[in-house]
Amino acid sequence: MIKVNENYLKLQGSYLFSQIGKKVKEYEEENPNRQVIRLGIGDVTQPIAPAIIEALHKSVDEMGNKETFHGYAPDLGYEFLRNTIVENDFQKRGCDIYADEIFVSDGAKCDCSNIQEIFSQDNKIAVCDPVYPVYVDSNVMAGRTGEYNALTGTFSGVVYMPCTLENDFCPELPKEALDIIYLCYPNNPTGSTLTREQLQVWVDYANRVGAVIIYDAAYEAYISENHVPHSIYECKGARTCAIEMHSFSKNAGFTGMRLGYTVVPKDLKSEEGVALHSLWARRHGTKYNGAPYIVQRAGEAVYSPAGQSQIKSQVAYYMKNARVISEGLKSAGYTVTGGVNAPYIWMKTPNGMTSWKFFDALLERANVVGTPGAGFGPSGEEYFRLTAFGTYESTVEALDRIKKL
Ligand SMILES: *Cc1c(COP(=O)(O)O)cnc(C)c1O
């Protein structure tokens, strides 16, 4: 008889968004004439910008031509894309990162879940709480997380760093020496950010104790304030302690196209002196065959002048929704954060209501769907997430309904 990987049996609950989907479907079946507005999931709604579509058409035609056809992509990605990325996302910002340190992939979710493979089973991980569930679950699958405690909703082998209103969503430095620290800023789900100085404290800590920071910069394009860093490599010393993930999903609407990249600086070494870059290159070469040529050309077009101006107006569209949500909730008396440098608004539930109770109340009384904070970790309890990825019209309508409650 075959046996399964027993680590998978430790995974908790059904996936948050399938739970939400089920509840919404049941409600809609029972109330067919109510129009439900979804401000729950983090998927974009605006179509791919014209400059990117043009690049796609052009590269599709190249694939049909004997002279310009492309087979397997190079392991790390095409140079035209890696050079464009380095110039625009790093060198223009004064970050010391080079094209051969960029690994192009089909998205940040795979990269931030796969990266743990190159680390020892004994490494101790820390995550912000609330957390993007992928960081914990990928380590559960790898058997690095110890036992689950149903009472606290946490794994014994994971350090959960509370991020709440009390600490302005900036985790405190741990007392113990950790090995792998996941940070995501601008944050999903809280929409919060760190200043350059706050992030520098983490970089200094990681260099001091020999830890690696896995920095998820998926929402970098939503940053509007100057004191918020776009990359961890804006901090001094990050080349020896940080790996960074980027995605084309949220800045350019590539959730259905699939493109991202990971930065592993060559100065980043393990205790044994092994360069993590060489391990990730090996992993990439063995288990991955590259993002499609046409999608990498589309990614290149994101950085063209036309592409930049078009995606900037998409981001502006979503951030206008974020203001509608944030200002609407505040005027209705709620405590609200986020929504300034991120498309997520994080609110406190009223009167200490549990986040699932608030989910039900909002669905039943306003026909609006959001995401219960408890789904992102114990410190998410009594919080609730709304996203700015809807249409402007439905966002305005949703807030009108919430204000009438
Ligand atoms: C959306 C998102 C990503 C991006 O995932 P892709 O696989 O690139 O679509 C990564 N991290 C976080 C926190 C996200 O919310």
CSV table of C-alpha atoms and ligand atoms in Angstrom, one decimal:
chain,number,residue,atom,x,y,z
A,1,MET,CA,0.0,0.0,0.0
A,2,ILE,CA,1.3,3.5,-0.8
A,3,LYS,CA,1.6,5.9,2.1
A,4,VAL,CA,1.1,9.7,1.7
A,5,ASN,CA,3.5,12.4,2.9
A,6,GLU,CA,2.3,12.5,6.4
A,7,ASN,CA,3.2,16.2,6.7
A,8,TYR,CA,0.2,16.9,4.4
A,9,LEU,CA,-2.1,15.4,7.0
A,10,LYS,CA,-1.1,18.2,9.4
A,11,LEU,CA,-2.5,20.9,7.1
A,12,GLN,CA,-5.3,22.7,8.8
A,13,GLY,CA,-8.9,23.3,7.7
A,14,SER,CA,-10.2,23.8,4.3
A,15,TYR,CA,-8.8,26.6,2.4
A,16,LEU,CA,-10.1,30.0,3.7
A,17,PHE,CA,-11.5,31.1,0.3
A,18,SER,CA,-13.3,27.9,-0.4
A,19,GLN,CA,-15.0,28.3,3.0
A,20,ILE,CA,-16.1,31.8,2.1
A,21,GLY,CA,-17.2,30.7,-1.4
A,22,LYS,CA,-19.4,28.0,0.1
A,23,LYS,CA,-21.1,30.4,2.5
A,24,VAL,CA,-21.7,32.9,-0.3
A,25,LYS,CA,-23.1,30.3,-2.6
A,26,GLU,CA,-25.5,29.0,0.1
A,27,TYR,CA,-26.7,32.6,0.8
A,28,GLU,CA,-27.2,33.3,-2.9
A,29,GLU,CA,-29.2,30.1,-3.4
A,30,GLU,CA,-31.5,31.0,-0.5
A,31,ASN,CA,-31.8,34.7,-1.5
A,32,PRO,CA,-31.8,34.7,-5.4
A,33,ASN,CA,-33.0,38.3,-5.8
A,34,ARG,CA,-30.2,39.8,-3.6
A,35,GLN,CA,-27.2,41.2,-5.4
A,36,VAL,CA,-24.1,40.2,-3.5
A,37,ILE,CA,-21.0,42.4,-3.9
A,38,ARG,CA,-17.6,40.6,-3.5
A,39,LEU,CA,-14.9,42.6,-1.8
A,40,GLY,CA,-13.3,39.4,-0.5
A,41,ILE,CA,-10.7,37.8,-2.7
A,42,GLY,CA,-7.5,39.4,-3.9
A,43,ASP,CA,-7.8,39.1,-7.6
A,44,VAL,CA,-7.7,41.9,-10.1
A,45,THR,CA,-10.6,42.9,-12.3
A,46,GLN,CA,-9.2,45.3,-14.9
A,47,PRO,CA,-8.1,43.8,-18.3
A,48,ILE,CA,-4.5,43.6,-19.3
A,49,ALA,CA,-3.2,47.0,-20.6
A,50,PRO,CA,-3.1,47.6,-24.4
A,51,ALA,CA,0.8,48.0,-24.5
A,52,ILE,CA,1.1,44.6,-22.9
A,53,ILE,CA,-1.5,43.0,-25.3
A,54,GLU,CA,0.4,44.4,-28.2
A,55,ALA,CA,3.6,42.8,-27.0
A,56,LEU,CA,1.8,39.5,-26.6
A,57,HIS,CA,0.4,39.6,-30.1
A,58,LYS,CA,3.8,40.3,-31.5
A,59,SER,CA,5.5,37.5,-29.6
A,60,VAL,CA,2.7,35.0,-30.5
A,61,ASP,CA,3.4,35.8,-34.2
A,62,GLU,CA,7.1,35.2,-33.6
A,63,MET,CA,6.3,31.8,-32.2
A,64,GLY,CA,4.6,30.9,-35.5
A,65,ASN,CA,7.6,31.8,-37.6
A,66,LYS,CA,10.6,29.5,-38.3
A,67,GLU,CA,13.2,32.3,-37.8
A,68,THR,CA,11.8,33.7,-34.6
A,69,PHE,CA,10.4,30.6,-32.8
A,70,HIS,CA,11.5,30.0,-29.2
A,71,GLY,CA,11.7,26.7,-27.4
A,72,TYR,CA,12.7,26.2,-23.8
A,73,ALA,CA,13.5,29.5,-22.1
A,74,PRO,CA,16.9,29.9,-20.3
A,75,ASP,CA,16.6,28.6,-16.7
A,76,LEU,CA,16.8,32.0,-15.0
A,77,GLY,CA,14.6,33.7,-17.6
A,78,TYR,CA,15.4,35.7,-20.8
A,79,GLU,CA,18.1,38.3,-20.5
A,80,PHE,CA,15.9,41.0,-22.1
A,81,LEU,CA,13.5,40.7,-19.1
A,82,ARG,CA,16.1,40.2,-16.4
A,83,ASN,CA,18.0,43.3,-17.6
A,84,THR,CA,14.8,45.4,-17.7
A,85,ILE,CA,13.9,44.2,-14.2
A,86,VAL,CA,17.3,45.1,-12.8
A,87,GLU,CA,17.4,48.5,-14.4
A,88,ASN,CA,13.9,49.6,-13.4
A,89,ASP,CA,13.2,47.8,-10.1
A,90,PHE,CA,16.6,48.0,-8.6
A,91,GLN,CA,19.3,50.2,-10.2
A,92,LYS,CA,16.9,53.2,-10.6
A,93,ARG,CA,16.2,52.9,-6.9
A,94,GLY,CA,19.9,52.7,-6.0
A,95,CYS,CA,19.8,49.0,-5.1
A,96,ASP,CA,22.9,46.9,-5.7
A,97,ILE,CA,21.3,44.0,-7.6
A,98,TYR,CA,22.5,42.4,-10.8
A,99,ALA,CA,20.7,40.6,-13.7
A,100,ASP,CA,22.3,37.2,-12.8
A,101,GLU,CA,20.7,37.4,-9.4
A,102,ILE,CA,17.1,37.5,-10.8
A,103,PHE,CA,15.2,34.3,-11.3
A,104,VAL,CA,12.2,34.7,-13.5
A,105,SER,CA,9.3,32.4,-12.6
A,106,ASP,CA,5.6,32.0,-13.2
A,107,GLY,CA,4.6,33.8,-10.0
A,108,ALA,CA,5.5,34.8,-6.4
A,109,LYS,CA,3.2,32.3,-4.8
A,110,CYS,CA,5.2,29.3,-6.1
A,111,ASP,CA,8.5,31.0,-5.3
A,112,CYS,CA,7.6,31.9,-1.7
A,113,SER,CA,6.3,28.4,-1.1
A,114,ASN,CA,9.2,26.6,-2.9
A,115,ILE,CA,12.1,28.6,-1.5
A,116,GLN,CA,11.9,26.8,1.9
A,117,GLU,CA,13.2,23.6,0.1
A,118,ILE,CA,16.8,24.9,0.1
A,119,PHE,CA,16.9,25.3,3.9
A,120,SER,CA,17.6,22.8,6.6
A,121,GLN,CA,14.7,20.9,8.2
A,122,ASP,CA,16.0,22.2,11.6
A,123,ASN,CA,15.7,25.9,10.6
A,124,LYS,CA,13.3,27.8,12.8
A,125,ILE,CA,10.7,30.0,10.9
A,126,ALA,CA,8.9,33.1,12.0
A,127,VAL,CA,5.9,34.7,10.3
A,128,CYS,CA,3.9,37.8,10.9
A,129,ASP,CA,0.5,37.1,12.4
A,130,PRO,CA,-1.9,37.7,10.5
A,131,VAL,CA,-0.1,35.9,7.7
A,132,TYR,CA,-0.5,35.1,4.0
A,133,PRO,CA,-1.3,31.4,4.6
A,134,VAL,CA,1.2,30.1,1.9
A,135,TYR,CA,4.2,30.8,4.1
A,136,VAL,CA,3.1,28.5,6.9
A,137,ASP,CA,1.4,25.8,4.8
A,138,SER,CA,4.5,25.3,2.6
A,139,ASN,CA,6.6,24.7,5.7
A,140,VAL,CA,3.9,22.4,7.1
A,141,MET,CA,4.2,20.3,3.9
A,142,ALA,CA,7.9,20.2,4.4
A,143,GLY,CA,7.6,19.0,8.0
A,144,ARG,CA,9.3,22.0,9.6
A,145,THR,CA,6.4,23.3,11.8
A,146,GLY,CA,6.0,20.8,14.7
A,147,GLU,CA,2.5,20.0,16.1
A,148,TYR,CA,-0.7,21.9,15.6
A,149,ASN,CA,-2.4,23.3,18.7
A,150,ALA,CA,-6.2,23.5,18.0
A,151,LEU,CA,-6.7,25.8,21.0
A,152,THR,CA,-4.4,28.5,19.8
A,153,GLY,CA,-4.6,27.8,16.1
A,154,THR,CA,-0.8,27.7,15.8
A,155,PHE,CA,2.0,25.2,15.1
A,156,SER,CA,4.5,24.6,17.9
A,157,GLY,CA,7.5,25.0,15.5
A,158,VAL,CA,6.5,28.4,14.1
A,159,VAL,CA,7.1,31.7,15.8
A,160,TYR,CA,4.1,33.9,15.2
A,161,MET,CA,4.9,37.6,15.5
A,162,PRO,CA,1.7,39.5,16.4
A,163,CYS,CA,0.9,42.5,14.1
A,164,THR,CA,-2.0,44.5,15.5
A,165,LEU,CA,-3.2,48.1,16.0
A,166,GLU,CA,-1.1,48.2,19.3
A,167,ASN,CA,2.2,47.9,17.5
A,168,ASP,CA,1.1,49.6,14.3
A,169,PHE,CA,1.4,46.2,12.5
A,170,CYS,CA,5.2,46.2,12.8
A,171,PRO,CA,6.4,43.0,14.5
A,172,GLU,CA,8.7,43.3,17.5
A,173,LEU,CA,12.2,41.8,17.2
A,174,PRO,CA,12.2,38.3,18.5
A,175,LYS,CA,14.1,37.5,21.7
A,176,GLU,CA,15.4,34.2,20.3
A,177,ALA,CA,17.7,33.7,17.3
A,178,LEU,CA,15.5,32.7,14.3
A,179,ASP,CA,16.6,31.3,11.0
A,180,ILE,CA,14.0,32.2,8.4
A,181,ILE,CA,11.8,35.2,8.7
A,182,TYR,CA,8.9,35.9,6.3
A,183,LEU,CA,8.0,39.6,5.9
A,184,CYS,CA,5.5,40.9,3.4
A,185,TYR,CA,5.2,44.7,2.9
A,186,PRO,CA,3.0,46.3,1.8
A,187,ASN,CA,1.2,43.6,3.7
A,188,ASN,CA,-1.5,41.2,2.7
A,189,PRO,CA,-3.9,41.1,4.6
A,190,THR,CA,-3.4,44.3,6.7
A,191,GLY,CA,-2.4,46.7,4.0
A,192,SER,CA,0.3,48.1,6.4
A,193,THR,CA,3.9,49.1,5.6
A,194,LEU,CA,7.2,49.5,7.3
A,195,THR,CA,9.3,52.6,6.9
A,196,ARG,CA,12.9,52.2,5.5
A,197,GLU,CA,14.2,52.7,9.1
A,198,GLN,CA,11.9,50.0,10.5
A,199,LEU,CA,12.9,47.5,7.8
A,200,GLN,CA,16.6,48.4,8.4
A,201,VAL,CA,16.2,47.2,12.0
A,202,TRP,CA,15.1,43.8,10.7
A,203,VAL,CA,18.0,43.6,8.2
A,204,ASP,CA,20.5,44.5,11.0
A,205,TYR,CA,18.9,41.8,13.2
A,206,ALA,CA,19.1,39.2,10.5
A,207,ASN,CA,22.7,39.9,9.8
A,208,ARG,CA,23.5,39.8,13.5
A,209,VAL,CA,21.9,36.4,14.2
A,210,GLY,CA,22.6,34.9,10.7
A,211,ALA,CA,19.0,34.7,9.7
A,212,VAL,CA,17.5,35.0,6.2
A,213,ILE,CA,14.6,37.3,5.5
A,214,ILE,CA,12.2,36.2,2.8
A,215,TYR,CA,10.7,39.5,1.7
A,216,ASP,CA,7.5,39.4,-0.3
A,217,ALA,CA,7.1,42.6,-2.3
A,218,ALA,CA,4.1,41.6,-4.4
A,219,TYR,CA,2.3,44.9,-3.6
A,220,GLU,CA,5.3,47.2,-4.2
A,221,ALA,CA,3.5,49.0,-7.0
A,222,TYR,CA,0.8,50.3,-4.7
A,223,ILE,CA,3.3,52.3,-2.5
A,224,SER,CA,2.4,56.0,-2.5
A,225,GLU,CA,4.5,57.3,0.4
A,226,ASN,CA,8.1,58.2,0.1
A,227,HIS,CA,9.3,56.8,3.4
A,228,VAL,CA,8.1,53.3,2.4
A,229,PRO,CA,10.8,51.2,0.7
A,230,HIS,CA,9.9,49.4,-2.6
A,231,SER,CA,12.6,46.8,-2.0
A,232,ILE,CA,14.4,45.4,1.0
A,233,TYR,CA,17.7,46.1,-0.9
A,234,GLU,CA,17.1,49.8,-0.2
A,235,CYS,CA,18.4,48.8,3.2
A,236,LYS,CA,22.1,48.6,4.0
A,237,GLY,CA,23.4,45.0,4.3
A,238,ALA,CA,20.4,43.3,2.8
A,239,ARG,CA,22.6,41.5,0.2
A,240,THR,CA,23.8,39.2,2.9
A,241,CYS,CA,20.5,38.4,4.5
A,242,ALA,CA,17.5,38.8,2.2
A,243,ILE,CA,15.7,37.0,-0.6
A,244,GLU,CA,12.9,39.0,-2.3
A,245,MET,CA,9.9,38.0,-4.4
A,246,HIS,CA,8.1,40.1,-6.9
A,247,SER,CA,5.0,39.4,-8.9
A,248,PHE,CA,3.4,40.9,-12.0
A,249,SER,CA,0.0,39.8,-10.7
A,250,LYS,CA,-1.1,42.8,-8.7
A,251,ASN,CA,0.8,45.6,-10.5
A,252,ALA,CA,-0.1,44.6,-14.1
A,253,GLY,CA,-3.0,42.3,-13.7
A,254,PHE,CA,-1.1,39.1,-14.6
A,255,THR,CA,-3.0,36.8,-12.2
A,256,GLY,CA,-4.1,34.8,-15.2
A,257,MET,CA,-1.0,35.2,-17.2
A,258,ARG,CA,1.5,34.1,-14.6
A,259,LEU,CA,4.9,35.9,-14.1
A,260,GLY,CA,7.1,36.8,-11.2
A,261,TYR,CA,10.7,36.8,-10.1
A,262,THR,CA,12.9,36.1,-7.1
A,263,VAL,CA,16.1,37.9,-6.2
A,264,VAL,CA,18.8,35.8,-4.5
A,265,PRO,CA,22.0,37.9,-4.1
A,266,LYS,CA,25.2,36.1,-4.6
A,267,ASP,CA,26.5,37.4,-1.2
A,268,LEU,CA,23.9,35.4,0.7
A,269,LYS,CA,25.6,32.4,2.3
A,270,SER,CA,24.7,29.7,4.8
A,271,GLU,CA,26.7,29.0,7.9
A,272,GLU,CA,28.7,26.4,5.9
A,273,GLY,CA,29.5,29.1,3.4
A,274,VAL,CA,27.2,27.7,0.7
A,275,ALA,CA,25.8,30.4,-1.6
A,276,LEU,CA,22.0,30.2,-1.6
A,277,HIS,CA,22.1,31.5,-5.2
A,278,SER,CA,23.7,28.2,-6.4
A,279,LEU,CA,21.1,26.1,-4.5
A,280,TRP,CA,18.1,28.0,-5.9
A,281,ALA,CA,19.7,27.9,-9.4
A,282,ARG,CA,20.0,24.1,-9.1
A,283,ARG,CA,16.4,23.8,-7.8
A,284,HIS,CA,15.1,26.0,-10.6
A,285,GLY,CA,17.0,24.0,-13.2
A,286,THR,CA,15.8,20.6,-11.9
A,287,LYS,CA,12.1,21.4,-11.1
A,288,TYR,CA,11.1,24.2,-13.4
A,289,ASN,CA,11.2,24.8,-17.1
A,290,GLY,CA,10.7,28.6,-17.3
A,291,ALA,CA,7.9,31.1,-17.8
A,292,PRO,CA,6.6,31.2,-21.4
A,293,TYR,CA,8.5,33.4,-23.9
A,294,ILE,CA,5.3,35.3,-24.8
A,295,VAL,CA,4.6,36.0,-21.1
A,296,GLN,CA,8.2,37.2,-20.6
A,297,ARG,CA,7.8,39.6,-23.6
A,298,ALA,CA,4.6,40.8,-22.0
A,299,GLY,CA,6.5,41.3,-18.8
A,300,GLU,CA,9.1,43.4,-20.6
A,301,ALA,CA,6.3,45.6,-22.0
A,302,VAL,CA,5.2,46.4,-18.4
A,303,TYR,CA,8.3,48.5,-18.2
A,304,SER,CA,7.9,50.3,-21.5
A,305,PRO,CA,6.8,54.0,-21.2
A,306,ALA,CA,3.3,53.1,-22.5
A,307,GLY,CA,3.1,50.1,-20.3
A,308,GLN,CA,4.2,52.1,-17.2
A,309,SER,CA,1.6,54.8,-17.8
A,310,GLN,CA,-1.2,52.3,-18.4
A,311,ILE,CA,-0.5,50.2,-15.3
A,312,LYS,CA,-0.1,53.3,-13.2
A,313,SER,CA,-3.6,54.3,-14.1
A,314,GLN,CA,-4.9,50.8,-13.2
A,315,VAL,CA,-3.2,51.0,-9.8
A,316,ALA,CA,-4.7,54.5,-9.4
A,317,TYR,CA,-8.2,53.0,-10.2
A,318,TYR,CA,-7.9,50.4,-7.5
A,319,MET,CA,-6.5,53.0,-5.0
A,320,LYS,CA,-9.5,55.2,-5.6
A,321,ASN,CA,-11.6,52.2,-4.5
A,322,ALA,CA,-9.4,51.9,-1.5
A,323,ARG,CA,-10.2,55.5,-0.5
A,324,VAL,CA,-13.9,54.9,-1.0
A,325,ILE,CA,-13.7,51.9,1.3
A,326,SER,CA,-11.4,53.5,3.9
A,327,GLU,CA,-13.3,56.9,4.1
A,328,GLY,CA,-16.7,55.2,4.0
A,329,LEU,CA,-15.9,52.9,6.9
A,330,LYS,CA,-14.4,55.7,8.9
A,331,SER,CA,-17.4,57.9,8.4
A,332,ALA,CA,-19.5,54.9,9.6
A,333,GLY,CA,-17.5,54.9,12.8
A,334,TYR,CA,-15.2,51.9,12.2
A,335,THR,CA,-11.5,51.7,13.1
A,336,VAL,CA,-9.7,51.4,9.8
A,337,THR,CA,-6.1,50.9,8.6
A,338,GLY,CA,-4.4,50.1,5.4
A,339,GLY,CA,-5.5,51.3,1.9
A,340,VAL,CA,-2.8,53.9,1.5
A,341,ASN,CA,0.1,51.9,0.1
A,342,ALA,CA,-1.9,48.7,-0.5
A,343,PRO,CA,-5.2,47.6,-2.1
A,344,TYR,CA,-6.2,46.1,1.3
A,345,ILE,CA,-8.3,47.8,4.0
A,346,TRP,CA,-8.1,46.2,7.4
A,347,MET,CA,-10.8,47.1,9.9
A,348,LYS,CA,-11.6,46.3,13.5
A,349,THR,CA,-14.9,44.4,13.9
A,350,PRO,CA,-17.4,46.4,16.0
A,351,ASN,CA,-17.8,45.7,19.7
A,352,GLY,CA,-15.3,42.8,19.7
A,353,MET,CA,-17.5,40.7,17.4
A,354,THR,CA,-15.6,37.7,16.0
A,355,SER,CA,-14.5,38.0,12.5
A,356,TRP,CA,-16.7,35.2,11.2
A,357,LYS,CA,-19.7,36.6,13.0
A,358,PHE,CA,-19.0,40.0,11.3
A,359,PHE,CA,-18.6,38.1,8.0
A,360,ASP,CA,-22.1,36.6,8.4
A,361,ALA,CA,-23.6,39.9,9.5
A,362,LEU,CA,-22.2,41.8,6.5
A,363,LEU,CA,-23.3,39.1,4.1
A,364,GLU,CA,-26.8,38.9,5.5
A,365,ARG,CA,-27.5,42.6,6.2
A,366,ALA,CA,-25.5,44.4,3.5
A,367,ASN,CA,-24.9,41.6,1.0
A,368,VAL,CA,-21.2,42.4,1.0
A,369,VAL,CA,-18.5,39.8,1.1
A,370,GLY,CA,-15.2,40.4,2.9
A,371,THR,CA,-12.6,38.2,4.5
A,372,PRO,CA,-12.6,37.3,8.2
A,373,GLY,CA,-9.3,38.2,9.8
A,374,ALA,CA,-9.2,35.0,11.8
A,375,GLY,CA,-8.5,33.2,8.5
A,376,PHE,CA,-5.1,34.8,8.5
A,377,GLY,CA,-4.0,33.8,12.0
A,378,PRO,CA,-4.9,34.2,15.6
A,379,SER,CA,-4.0,37.9,15.7
A,380,GLY,CA,-6.4,38.5,12.8
A,381,GLU,CA,-9.4,37.7,15.1
A,382,GLU,CA,-11.7,40.7,15.6
A,383,TYR,CA,-10.3,42.2,12.3
A,384,PHE,CA,-11.8,42.1,8.8
A,385,ARG,CA,-10.3,42.6,5.3
A,386,LEU,CA,-11.9,44.4,2.4
A,387,THR,CA,-10.1,44.6,-1.0
A,388,ALA,CA,-10.0,47.4,-3.5
A,389,PHE,CA,-10.0,45.1,-6.6
A,390,GLY,CA,-13.7,45.5,-7.4
A,391,THR,CA,-15.2,47.9,-9.9
A,392,TYR,CA,-15.6,51.5,-8.7
A,393,GLU,CA,-19.4,51.3,-9.0
A,394,SER,CA,-19.8,48.1,-7.0
A,395,THR,CA,-17.4,49.5,-4.3
A,396,VAL,CA,-19.4,52.7,-3.9
A,397,GLU,CA,-22.6,50.6,-3.7
A,398,ALA,CA,-21.1,48.3,-1.1
A,399,LEU,CA,-20.0,51.2,1.1
A,400,ASP,CA,-23.5,52.9,0.8
A,401,ARG,CA,-25.0,49.6,2.1
A,402,ILE,CA,-22.4,49.3,4.9
A,403,LYS,CA,-23.0,53.0,6.0
A,404,LYS,CA,-26.8,52.3,6.3
A,405,LEU,CA,-26.3,49.4,8.7
B,1,LIG,C1,-1.1,37.9,-4.7
B,1,LIG,C2,0.1,37.6,-3.8
B,1,LIG,C3,1.3,37.1,-4.4
B,1,LIG,C4,1.4,36.9,-5.9
B,1,LIG,O1,1.2,35.7,-6.3
B,1,LIG,P1,1.4,35.3,-7.8
B,1,LIG,O2,1.7,33.8,-7.7
B,1,LIG,O3,2.5,36.0,-8.4
B,1,LIG,O4,0.1,35.6,-8.5
B,1,LIG,C5,2.3,36.9,-3.5
B,1,LIG,N1,2.3,37.2,-2.2
B,1,LIG,C6,1.2,37.7,-1.7
B,1,LIG,C7,1.2,38.1,-0.2
B,1,LIG,C8,0.1,37.9,-2.5
B,1,LIG,O5,-1.0,38.5,-1.9
